Amino acid sequence: MVMKPRIRGIVWFRRDLRLADQPAFTAACKECDEVIPLFVFDEPLLQSHEFGSACVNFMLGCLDELQASLVALGLPLQWRRGCQVDEVFRAALEWEADVVYWNRDYEPSALLRDRAVQERLTREDIAVKTFKDHVVFEAEEVRGAAGEPMQRYSAYRARWWAKWHAVKPTVCVVPHSSTTTKKAVRSSMSPLPTANELGYEYLVPWIAPGEHRAREQLRWFVEGL
C-alpha cells in the first residue's frame, strides 16, 4: 500500500489577526495534514517608526488574543522578527513546508513584498495560495460593460450592489478543534515580545484590541444602521 504524502502548510498572518472568516487559515486546515500559523514582526518597519507605540501595543494585544485562540485549536502561533521576505522564506525551508497560505494585501509596498516572497518560494517548488480577504470585491471584479475601470461613483455603486445580490459572498467557518489538534506540527511556542522589546513604549490601548472586541463593535454598528 502506497502511503499518501502528508501536506504541510504555513499560514502567514499579516493584517488579518483573527480566526473568524479567515480564508487562508480555513483553507489550510481543510487542505493540509499539518498546519503551522506564522506571524513575522517586520523589523525594517519597526525600525522606521512609521507608526507609534499605540499602534504597536494594539497589534500586540491582537496577537495575544490570536495566540490564545490558536492554542485552543492546538495550533500555537509561531513568530519571527526580521525582513518579512527573508523570514517567511526561511521558515518555509526550515519547516519543510509544501505550501504557504496568506490573504492578499493591496498596498503598493505589500504587493512588492508578496511578489518577492512568492518568487523565492516558487523557485524552491513551494506552492503559494492567496485569498481575497480585506475587500468584498477586488478591483477587477467590478468593471464596466467593456471591462474598463469605472469612473463614476454612482455607476460603480450600482454595479457593486448588483454583483453583491448575484454572488452573496460566503463566510468562512472557524475550523473545529477536533480536527485542528491533529494537524499540529510545532506544539511549543515562544512568548510574544513586549512593546519595549520591539523598541516602543508600553501603553494601554484606548481601543480594546482583539477579534472578540472587534466583532462586538461590528455588531453594534450593524444594529445601528
mmCIF file of C-alpha atoms in Angstrom:
data_model
loop_
_atom_site.group_PDB
_atom_site.id
_atom_site.type_symbol
_atom_site.label_atom_id
_atom_site.label_comp_id
_atom_site.label_asym_id
_atom_site.label_seq_id
_atom_site.Cartn_x
_atom_site.Cartn_y
_atom_site.Cartn_z
ATOM 1 C CA MET A 1 0.000 0.000 0.000
ATOM 2 C CA VAL A 2 1.423 3.357 -1.052
ATOM 3 C CA MET A 3 1.236 5.943 1.722
ATOM 4 C CA LYS A 4 -0.103 9.318 0.678
ATOM 5 C CA PRO A 5 2.477 12.048 1.434
ATOM 6 C CA ARG A 6 1.472 14.408 4.219
ATOM 7 C CA ILE A 7 0.959 18.004 3.163
ATOM 8 C CA ARG A 8 2.410 20.650 5.466
ATOM 9 C CA GLY A 9 1.187 24.225 5.157
ATOM 10 C CA ILE A 10 2.168 27.537 6.713
ATOM 11 C CA VAL A 11 -0.481 30.208 7.278
ATOM 12 C CA TRP A 12 1.171 33.623 7.190
ATOM 13 C CA PHE A 13 -0.915 36.028 9.299
ATOM 14 C CA ARG A 14 -0.479 39.706 8.434
ATOM 15 C CA ARG A 15 -3.251 42.315 8.718
ATOM 16 C CA ASP A 16 -5.802 39.608 9.457
ATOM 17 C CA LEU A 17 -5.245 38.712 13.111
ATOM 18 C CA ARG A 18 -8.426 36.704 13.577
ATOM 19 C CA LEU A 19 -9.851 33.224 13.004
ATOM 20 C CA ALA A 20 -13.460 34.045 12.100
ATOM 21 C CA ASP A 21 -13.998 34.363 8.342
ATOM 22 C CA GLN A 22 -10.273 33.779 7.742
ATOM 23 C CA PRO A 23 -9.964 32.355 4.193
ATOM 24 C CA ALA A 24 -6.261 31.456 4.299
ATOM 25 C CA PHE A 25 -6.457 29.711 7.677
ATOM 26 C CA THR A 26 -9.675 27.888 6.813
ATOM 27 C CA ALA A 27 -8.253 26.654 3.508
ATOM 28 C CA ALA A 28 -5.024 25.456 5.115
ATOM 29 C CA CYS A 29 -6.894 23.498 7.787
ATOM 30 C CA LYS A 30 -9.076 21.931 5.111
ATOM 31 C CA GLU A 31 -6.345 21.058 2.616
ATOM 32 C CA CYS A 32 -3.279 20.279 4.751
ATOM 33 C CA ASP A 33 -2.444 17.410 7.060
ATOM 34 C CA GLU A 34 -0.163 19.661 9.109
ATOM 35 C CA VAL A 35 -0.627 23.400 9.725
ATOM 36 C CA ILE A 36 1.779 25.983 11.167
ATOM 37 C CA PRO A 37 0.451 29.508 11.885
ATOM 38 C CA LEU A 38 3.138 32.190 11.455
ATOM 39 C CA PHE A 39 3.487 35.901 12.151
ATOM 40 C CA VAL A 40 6.570 37.945 11.255
ATOM 41 C CA PHE A 41 7.406 41.196 13.025
ATOM 42 C CA ASP A 42 8.615 43.445 10.216
ATOM 43 C CA GLU A 43 11.952 44.683 11.561
ATOM 44 C CA PRO A 44 12.555 47.377 8.885
ATOM 45 C CA LEU A 45 9.077 48.775 9.569
ATOM 46 C CA LEU A 46 9.624 48.695 13.331
ATOM 47 C CA GLN A 47 12.965 50.471 12.925
ATOM 48 C CA SER A 48 11.416 53.141 10.701
ATOM 49 C CA HIS A 49 8.984 54.215 13.448
ATOM 50 C CA GLU A 50 6.365 54.948 10.809
ATOM 51 C CA PHE A 51 3.769 54.189 13.462
ATOM 52 C CA GLY A 52 3.855 54.876 17.182
ATOM 53 C CA SER A 53 3.636 52.996 20.441
ATOM 54 C CA ALA A 54 -0.169 52.986 20.458
ATOM 55 C CA CYS A 55 -0.263 51.065 17.182
ATOM 56 C CA VAL A 56 2.383 48.567 18.324
ATOM 57 C CA ASN A 57 0.584 47.918 21.620
ATOM 58 C CA PHE A 58 -2.717 47.421 19.809
ATOM 59 C CA MET A 59 -1.066 44.942 17.433
ATOM 60 C CA LEU A 60 0.427 43.011 20.352
ATOM 61 C CA GLY A 61 -2.980 42.856 22.021
ATOM 62 C CA CYS A 62 -4.491 41.424 18.848
ATOM 63 C CA LEU A 63 -1.668 38.892 18.589
ATOM 64 C CA ASP A 64 -2.124 37.879 22.217
ATOM 65 C CA GLU A 65 -5.798 37.041 21.620
ATOM 66 C CA LEU A 66 -4.989 35.308 18.340
ATOM 67 C CA GLN A 67 -2.377 33.197 20.125
ATOM 68 C CA ALA A 68 -4.915 32.142 22.759
ATOM 69 C CA SER A 69 -7.457 31.215 20.074
ATOM 70 C CA LEU A 70 -4.882 29.188 18.153
ATOM 71 C CA VAL A 71 -3.693 27.400 21.298
ATOM 72 C CA ALA A 72 -7.308 26.359 21.925
ATOM 73 C CA LEU A 73 -7.229 24.739 18.480
ATOM 74 C CA GLY A 74 -3.928 23.024 19.224
ATOM 75 C CA LEU A 75 -2.043 25.161 16.699
ATOM 76 C CA PRO A 76 0.140 27.652 18.619
ATOM 77 C CA LEU A 77 1.296 30.717 16.739
ATOM 78 C CA GLN A 78 4.951 30.777 15.718
ATOM 79 C CA TRP A 79 6.597 34.169 15.296
ATOM 80 C CA ARG A 80 9.767 35.579 13.855
ATOM 81 C CA ARG A 81 11.357 39.001 13.643
ATOM 82 C CA GLY A 82 13.212 40.405 10.662
ATOM 83 C CA CYS A 83 12.680 41.143 6.985
ATOM 84 C CA GLN A 84 9.352 39.517 6.141
ATOM 85 C CA VAL A 85 10.515 38.288 2.741
ATOM 86 C CA ASP A 86 13.530 36.560 4.273
ATOM 87 C CA GLU A 87 11.782 35.192 7.352
ATOM 88 C CA VAL A 88 8.814 33.640 5.548
ATOM 89 C CA PHE A 89 11.178 32.014 3.066
ATOM 90 C CA ARG A 90 13.468 30.701 5.806
ATOM 91 C CA ALA A 91 10.540 29.368 7.817
ATOM 92 C CA ALA A 92 9.195 27.507 4.787
ATOM 93 C CA LEU A 93 12.580 25.866 4.206
ATOM 94 C CA GLU A 94 13.265 25.132 7.876
ATOM 95 C CA TRP A 95 9.835 23.621 8.475
ATOM 96 C CA GLU A 96 9.831 21.807 5.122
ATOM 97 C CA ALA A 97 6.527 23.341 4.083
ATOM 98 C CA ASP A 98 4.786 22.231 0.917
ATOM 99 C CA VAL A 99 2.597 25.321 0.623
ATOM 100 C CA VAL A 100 2.288 28.790 2.166
ATOM 101 C CA TYR A 101 -1.126 30.440 2.554
ATOM 102 C CA TRP A 102 -1.912 34.124 3.009
ATOM 103 C CA ASN A 103 -4.656 36.670 2.427
ATOM 104 C CA ARG A 104 -3.957 39.268 -0.233
ATOM 105 C CA ASP A 105 -2.967 42.844 0.584
ATOM 106 C CA TYR A 106 -3.340 45.678 -1.907
ATOM 107 C CA GLU A 107 -0.947 48.414 -0.813
ATOM 108 C CA PRO A 108 1.936 49.015 -3.264
ATOM 109 C CA SER A 109 4.653 48.012 -0.785
ATOM 110 C CA ALA A 110 2.708 44.895 0.202
ATOM 111 C CA LEU A 111 2.290 43.878 -3.438
ATOM 112 C CA LEU A 112 6.051 44.121 -3.966
ATOM 113 C CA ARG A 113 6.739 42.168 -0.774
ATOM 114 C CA ASP A 114 4.292 39.396 -1.624
ATOM 115 C CA ARG A 115 5.625 39.101 -5.154
ATOM 116 C CA ALA A 116 9.165 38.721 -3.792
ATOM 117 C CA VAL A 117 8.083 36.038 -1.306
ATOM 118 C CA GLN A 118 6.164 34.129 -3.955
ATOM 119 C CA GLU A 119 9.079 34.200 -6.397
ATOM 120 C CA ARG A 120 11.503 32.813 -3.803
ATOM 121 C CA LEU A 121 9.113 30.097 -2.670
ATOM 122 C CA THR A 122 8.272 29.076 -6.218
ATOM 123 C CA ARG A 123 11.962 28.638 -7.052
ATOM 124 C CA GLU A 124 12.097 26.041 -4.259
ATOM 125 C CA ASP A 125 8.940 24.290 -5.524
ATOM 126 C CA ILE A 126 6.937 25.514 -2.536
ATOM 127 C CA ALA A 127 3.381 26.328 -3.568
ATOM 128 C CA VAL A 128 1.662 29.609 -2.695
ATOM 129 C CA LYS A 129 -2.079 30.049 -2.232
ATOM 130 C CA THR A 130 -3.536 33.527 -1.706
ATOM 131 C CA PHE A 131 -7.079 34.618 -0.929
ATOM 132 C CA LYS A 132 -9.332 37.657 -1.133
ATOM 133 C CA ASP A 133 -9.952 38.959 2.377
ATOM 134 C CA HIS A 134 -9.813 42.714 3.030
ATOM 135 C CA VAL A 135 -12.460 43.607 0.474
ATOM 136 C CA VAL A 136 -15.796 42.215 -0.685
ATOM 137 C CA PHE A 137 -14.843 42.562 -4.357
ATOM 138 C CA GLU A 138 -11.367 43.127 -5.761
ATOM 139 C CA ALA A 139 -10.696 45.845 -8.348
ATOM 140 C CA GLU A 140 -11.029 43.612 -11.404
ATOM 141 C CA GLU A 141 -14.314 42.131 -10.165
ATOM 142 C CA VAL A 142 -16.334 45.341 -10.547
ATOM 143 C CA ARG A 143 -15.834 46.739 -14.041
ATOM 144 C CA GLY A 144 -17.792 48.492 -16.753
ATOM 145 C CA ALA A 145 -19.624 46.695 -19.546
ATOM 146 C CA ALA A 146 -16.459 46.565 -21.676
ATOM 147 C CA GLY A 147 -14.241 45.559 -18.750
ATOM 148 C CA GLU A 148 -12.938 49.072 -18.176
ATOM 149 C CA PRO A 149 -12.375 50.656 -14.724
ATOM 150 C CA MET A 150 -15.450 52.602 -13.640
ATOM 151 C CA GLN A 151 -15.006 56.355 -13.190
ATOM 152 C CA ARG A 152 -18.345 57.487 -11.715
ATOM 153 C CA TYR A 153 -19.188 56.503 -8.148
ATOM 154 C CA SER A 154 -22.918 56.176 -8.812
ATOM 155 C CA ALA A 155 -22.312 53.693 -11.630
ATOM 156 C CA TYR A 156 -19.745 51.794 -9.560
ATOM 157 C CA ARG A 157 -22.124 51.626 -6.613
ATOM 158 C CA ALA A 158 -24.931 50.260 -8.776
ATOM 159 C CA ARG A 159 -22.637 47.633 -10.312
ATOM 160 C CA TRP A 160 -21.251 46.721 -6.873
ATOM 161 C CA TRP A 161 -24.690 46.121 -5.385
ATOM 162 C CA ALA A 162 -25.832 44.177 -8.432
ATOM 163 C CA LYS A 163 -22.836 41.886 -8.045
ATOM 164 C CA TRP A 164 -23.462 41.550 -4.327
ATOM 165 C CA HIS A 165 -27.026 40.348 -4.850
ATOM 166 C CA ALA A 166 -25.885 37.970 -7.593
ATOM 167 C CA VAL A 167 -22.934 36.454 -5.734
ATOM 168 C CA LYS A 168 -23.628 36.851 -1.980
ATOM 169 C CA PRO A 169 -20.087 36.158 -0.663
ATOM 170 C CA THR A 170 -19.913 33.377 1.911
ATOM 171 C CA VAL A 171 -18.338 33.457 5.370
ATOM 172 C CA CYS A 172 -15.557 31.008 6.270
ATOM 173 C CA VAL A 173 -16.310 28.915 9.344
ATOM 174 C CA VAL A 174 -13.676 28.563 12.077
ATOM 175 C CA PRO A 175 -12.277 25.003 11.970
ATOM 176 C CA HIS A 176 -13.185 22.798 14.950
ATOM 177 C CA SER A 177 -10.543 21.810 17.469
ATOM 178 C CA SER A 178 -11.383 18.131 16.984
ATOM 179 C CA THR A 179 -9.764 18.350 13.553
ATOM 180 C CA THR A 180 -7.110 21.036 14.047
ATOM 181 C CA THR A 181 -5.371 19.385 17.009
ATOM 182 C CA LYS A 182 -4.447 16.508 14.707
ATOM 183 C CA LYS A 183 -2.707 18.949 12.363
ATOM 184 C CA ALA A 184 -0.240 20.343 14.899
ATOM 185 C CA VAL A 185 3.432 20.185 13.952
ATOM 186 C CA ARG A 186 5.045 22.568 16.414
ATOM 187 C CA SER A 187 3.468 22.267 19.857
ATOM 188 C CA SER A 188 5.913 24.635 21.560
ATOM 189 C CA MET A 189 5.684 28.402 21.385
ATOM 190 C CA SER A 190 7.702 31.406 22.474
ATOM 191 C CA PRO A 191 6.101 34.236 24.470
ATOM 192 C CA LEU A 192 5.260 37.201 22.280
ATOM 193 C CA PRO A 193 7.710 40.111 22.576
ATOM 194 C CA THR A 194 6.746 43.135 24.626
ATOM 195 C CA ALA A 195 6.427 46.639 23.229
ATOM 196 C CA ASN A 196 9.710 47.526 24.964
ATOM 197 C CA GLU A 197 11.467 44.582 23.340
ATOM 198 C CA LEU A 198 10.274 45.855 19.974
ATOM 199 C CA GLY A 199 11.699 49.292 20.745
ATOM 200 C CA TYR A 200 8.473 51.037 21.764
ATOM 201 C CA GLU A 201 6.875 52.373 24.928
ATOM 202 C CA TYR A 202 4.274 50.246 26.695
ATOM 203 C CA LEU A 203 0.811 51.827 26.583
ATOM 204 C CA VAL A 204 -2.669 50.606 27.416
ATOM 205 C CA PRO A 205 -4.609 50.850 24.112
ATOM 206 C CA TRP A 206 -7.571 53.225 24.180
ATOM 207 C CA ILE A 207 -9.457 50.805 21.947
ATOM 208 C CA ALA A 208 -9.599 47.243 23.246
ATOM 209 C CA PRO A 209 -7.622 45.027 20.839
ATOM 210 C CA GLY A 210 -8.542 41.594 19.579
ATOM 211 C CA GLU A 211 -11.035 39.775 17.422
ATOM 212 C CA HIS A 212 -13.714 39.432 20.117
ATOM 213 C CA ARG A 213 -13.929 43.173 20.743
ATOM 214 C CA ALA A 214 -13.850 43.917 17.018
ATOM 215 C CA ARG A 215 -16.827 41.633 16.425
ATOM 216 C CA GLU A 216 -18.720 43.344 19.247
ATOM 217 C CA GLN A 217 -18.063 46.728 17.642
ATOM 218 C CA LEU A 218 -19.164 45.416 14.255
ATOM 219 C CA ARG A 219 -22.385 44.060 15.765
ATOM 220 C CA TRP A 220 -23.068 47.410 17.435
ATOM 221 C CA PHE A 221 -22.501 49.244 14.143
ATOM 222 C CA VAL A 222 -24.717 46.934 12.081
ATOM 223 C CA GLU A 223 -27.557 47.078 14.599
ATOM 224 C CA GLY A 224 -27.454 50.870 14.392
ATOM 225 C CA LEU A 225 -27.904 51.012 10.612
#
